[in-house]
PDB file of C-alpha atoms in Angstrom:
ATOM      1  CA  UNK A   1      18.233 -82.111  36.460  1.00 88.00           C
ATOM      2  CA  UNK A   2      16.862 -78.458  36.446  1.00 87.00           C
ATOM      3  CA  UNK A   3      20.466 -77.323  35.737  1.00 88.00           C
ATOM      4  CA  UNK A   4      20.848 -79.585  32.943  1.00 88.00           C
ATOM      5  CA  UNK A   5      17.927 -79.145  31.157  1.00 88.00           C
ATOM      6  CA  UNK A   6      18.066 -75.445  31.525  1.00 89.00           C
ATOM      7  CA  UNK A   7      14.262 -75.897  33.251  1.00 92.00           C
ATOM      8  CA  UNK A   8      13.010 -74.101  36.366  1.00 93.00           C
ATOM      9  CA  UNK A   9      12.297 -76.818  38.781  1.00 91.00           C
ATOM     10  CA  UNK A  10       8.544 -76.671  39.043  1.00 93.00           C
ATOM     11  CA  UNK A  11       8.702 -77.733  35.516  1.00 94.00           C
ATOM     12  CA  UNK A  12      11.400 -80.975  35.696  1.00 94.00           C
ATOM     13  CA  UNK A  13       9.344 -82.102  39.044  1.00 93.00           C
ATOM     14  CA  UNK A  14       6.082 -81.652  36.264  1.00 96.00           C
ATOM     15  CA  UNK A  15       8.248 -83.771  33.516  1.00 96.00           C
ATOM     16  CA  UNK A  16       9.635 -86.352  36.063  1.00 96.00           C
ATOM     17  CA  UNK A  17       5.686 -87.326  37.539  1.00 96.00           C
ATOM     18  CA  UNK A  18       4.940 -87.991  33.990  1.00 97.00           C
ATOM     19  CA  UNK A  19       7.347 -90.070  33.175  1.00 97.00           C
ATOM     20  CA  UNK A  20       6.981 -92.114  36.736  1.00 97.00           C
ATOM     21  CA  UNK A  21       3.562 -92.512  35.815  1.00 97.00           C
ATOM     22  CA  UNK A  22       4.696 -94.056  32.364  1.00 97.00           C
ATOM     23  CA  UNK A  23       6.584 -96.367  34.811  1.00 97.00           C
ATOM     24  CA  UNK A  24       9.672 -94.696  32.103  1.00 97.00           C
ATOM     25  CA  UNK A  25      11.669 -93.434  35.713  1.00 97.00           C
ATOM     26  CA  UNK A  26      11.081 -93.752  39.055  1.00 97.00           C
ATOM     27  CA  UNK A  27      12.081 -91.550  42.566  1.00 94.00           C
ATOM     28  CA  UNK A  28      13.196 -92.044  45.668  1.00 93.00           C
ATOM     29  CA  UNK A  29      13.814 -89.917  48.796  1.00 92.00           C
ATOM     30  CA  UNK A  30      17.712 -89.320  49.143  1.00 88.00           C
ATOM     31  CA  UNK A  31      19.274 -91.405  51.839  1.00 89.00           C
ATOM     32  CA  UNK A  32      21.027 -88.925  53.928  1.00 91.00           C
ATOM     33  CA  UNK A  33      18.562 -85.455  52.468  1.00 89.00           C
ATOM     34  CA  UNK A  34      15.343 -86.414  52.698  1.00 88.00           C
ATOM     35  CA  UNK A  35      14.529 -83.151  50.431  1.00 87.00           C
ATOM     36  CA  UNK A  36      17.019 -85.279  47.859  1.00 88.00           C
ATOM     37  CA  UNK A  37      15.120 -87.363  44.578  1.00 89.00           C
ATOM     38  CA  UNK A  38      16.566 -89.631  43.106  1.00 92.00           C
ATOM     39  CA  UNK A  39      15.518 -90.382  39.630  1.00 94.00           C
ATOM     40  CA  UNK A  40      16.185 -93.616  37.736  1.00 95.00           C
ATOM     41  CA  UNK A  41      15.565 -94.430  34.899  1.00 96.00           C
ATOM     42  CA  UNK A  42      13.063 -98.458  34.310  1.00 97.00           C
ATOM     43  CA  UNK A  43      13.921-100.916  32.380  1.00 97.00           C
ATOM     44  CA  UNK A  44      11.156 -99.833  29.795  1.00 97.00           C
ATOM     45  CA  UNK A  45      12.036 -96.255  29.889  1.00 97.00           C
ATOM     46  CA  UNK A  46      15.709 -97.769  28.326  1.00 97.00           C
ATOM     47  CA  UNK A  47      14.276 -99.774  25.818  1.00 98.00           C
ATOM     48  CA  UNK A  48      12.431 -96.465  24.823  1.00 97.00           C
ATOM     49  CA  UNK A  49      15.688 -94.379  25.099  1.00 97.00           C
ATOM     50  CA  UNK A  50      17.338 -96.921  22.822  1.00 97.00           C
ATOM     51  CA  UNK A  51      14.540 -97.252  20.219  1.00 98.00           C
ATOM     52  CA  UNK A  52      14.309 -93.057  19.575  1.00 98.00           C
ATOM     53  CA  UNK A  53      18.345 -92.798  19.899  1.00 97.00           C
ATOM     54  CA  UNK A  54      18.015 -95.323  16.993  1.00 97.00           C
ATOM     55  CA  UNK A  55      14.958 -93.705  15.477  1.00 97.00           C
ATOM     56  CA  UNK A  56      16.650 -90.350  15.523  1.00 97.00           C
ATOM     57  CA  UNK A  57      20.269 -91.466  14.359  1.00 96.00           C
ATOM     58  CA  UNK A  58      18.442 -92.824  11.406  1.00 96.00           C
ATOM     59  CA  UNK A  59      16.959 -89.668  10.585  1.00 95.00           C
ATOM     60  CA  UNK A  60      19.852 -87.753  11.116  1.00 92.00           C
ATOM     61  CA  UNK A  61      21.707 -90.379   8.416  1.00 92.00           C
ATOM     62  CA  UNK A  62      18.593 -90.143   6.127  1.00 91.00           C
ATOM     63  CA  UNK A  63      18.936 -86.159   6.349  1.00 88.00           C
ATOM     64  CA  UNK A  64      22.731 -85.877   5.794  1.00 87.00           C
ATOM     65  CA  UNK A  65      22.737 -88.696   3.018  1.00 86.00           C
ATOM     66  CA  UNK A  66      21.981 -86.036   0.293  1.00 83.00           C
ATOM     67  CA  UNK A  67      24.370 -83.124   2.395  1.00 84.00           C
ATOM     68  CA  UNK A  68      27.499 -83.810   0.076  1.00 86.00           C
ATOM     69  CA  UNK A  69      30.894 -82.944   1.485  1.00 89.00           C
ATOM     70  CA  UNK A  70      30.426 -81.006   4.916  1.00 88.00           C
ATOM     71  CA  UNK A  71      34.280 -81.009   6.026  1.00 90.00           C
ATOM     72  CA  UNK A  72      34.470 -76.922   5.409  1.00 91.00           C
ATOM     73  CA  UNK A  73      31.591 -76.740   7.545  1.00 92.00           C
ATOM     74  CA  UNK A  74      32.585 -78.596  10.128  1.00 92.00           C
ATOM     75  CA  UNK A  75      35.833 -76.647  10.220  1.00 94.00           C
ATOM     76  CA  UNK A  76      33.996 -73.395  10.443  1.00 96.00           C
ATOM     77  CA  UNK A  77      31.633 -74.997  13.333  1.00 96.00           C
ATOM     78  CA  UNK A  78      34.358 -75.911  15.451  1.00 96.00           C
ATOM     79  CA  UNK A  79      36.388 -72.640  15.041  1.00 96.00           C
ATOM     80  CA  UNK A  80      33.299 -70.967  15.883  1.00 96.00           C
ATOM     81  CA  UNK A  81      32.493 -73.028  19.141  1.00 95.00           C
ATOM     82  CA  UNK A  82      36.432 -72.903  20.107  1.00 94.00           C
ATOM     83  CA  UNK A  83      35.907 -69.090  19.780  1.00 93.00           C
ATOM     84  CA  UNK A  84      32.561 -69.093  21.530  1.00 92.00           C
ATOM     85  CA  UNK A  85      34.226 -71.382  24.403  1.00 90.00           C
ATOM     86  CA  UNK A  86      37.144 -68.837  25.238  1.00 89.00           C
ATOM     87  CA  UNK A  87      34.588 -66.169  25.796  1.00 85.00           C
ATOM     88  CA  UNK A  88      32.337 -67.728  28.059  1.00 82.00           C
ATOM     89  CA  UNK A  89      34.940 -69.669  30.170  1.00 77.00           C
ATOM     90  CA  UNK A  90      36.942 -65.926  30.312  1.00 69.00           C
ATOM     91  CA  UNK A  91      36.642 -64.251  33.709  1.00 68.00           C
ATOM     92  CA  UNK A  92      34.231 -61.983  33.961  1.00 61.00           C
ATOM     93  CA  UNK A  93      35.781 -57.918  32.995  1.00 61.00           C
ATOM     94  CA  UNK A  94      38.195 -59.369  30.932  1.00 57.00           C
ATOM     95  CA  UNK A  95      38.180 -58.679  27.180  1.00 60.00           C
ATOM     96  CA  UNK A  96      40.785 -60.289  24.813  1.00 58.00           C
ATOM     97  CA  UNK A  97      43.039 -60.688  28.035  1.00 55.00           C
ATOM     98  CA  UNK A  98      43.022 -56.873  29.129  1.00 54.00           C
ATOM     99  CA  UNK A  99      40.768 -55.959  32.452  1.00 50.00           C
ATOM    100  CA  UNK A 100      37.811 -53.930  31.213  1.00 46.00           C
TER     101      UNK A 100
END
């Protein structure tokens, strides 16, 4: 989890004992490391996932509604991220293919 949410882990452990004690998740000791956690996620944290993934794809439809044509954006985005992507999976000291 810490990797994913780009979090140190002091701060998901914080996150995660919230949300256990909003019965949203809940832990258990790994079966084979008992320094493991596993975190699942209730049946009432779900029904909260779904209602803000609804709540939030509404917004995002109410916000774009008024956004016109966005296809020359979207091109630029993606050329951008395609250009962002073959820098960062690049070795490192290599530059546009030659060896720094």
């Amino acid at each position: 989890l810490t990797e994913a949410s780009l979090s140190p882990q002091p701060t998901v452990t914080q996150a995660v004992r919230r949300l256990e004690k909003r019965n949203l998740v809940t832990r258990a000791t790994g079966t084979t490391d008992r320094r493991q956690r596993i975190v699942g996620i209730t049946k009432t944290g779900s029904q909260l996932t779904r209602k803000l993934i609804d709540e939030a794809t509404q917004l995002e439809s109410e916000a774009l509604s008024e956004a016109g044509d966005l296809s020359a954006l979207i091109a630029q985005l993606s050329a951008l991220t395609k250009s962002i992507e073959a820098v960062v999976d690049r070795p490192m000291g290599v530059s546009d293919g030659e060896a720094i």
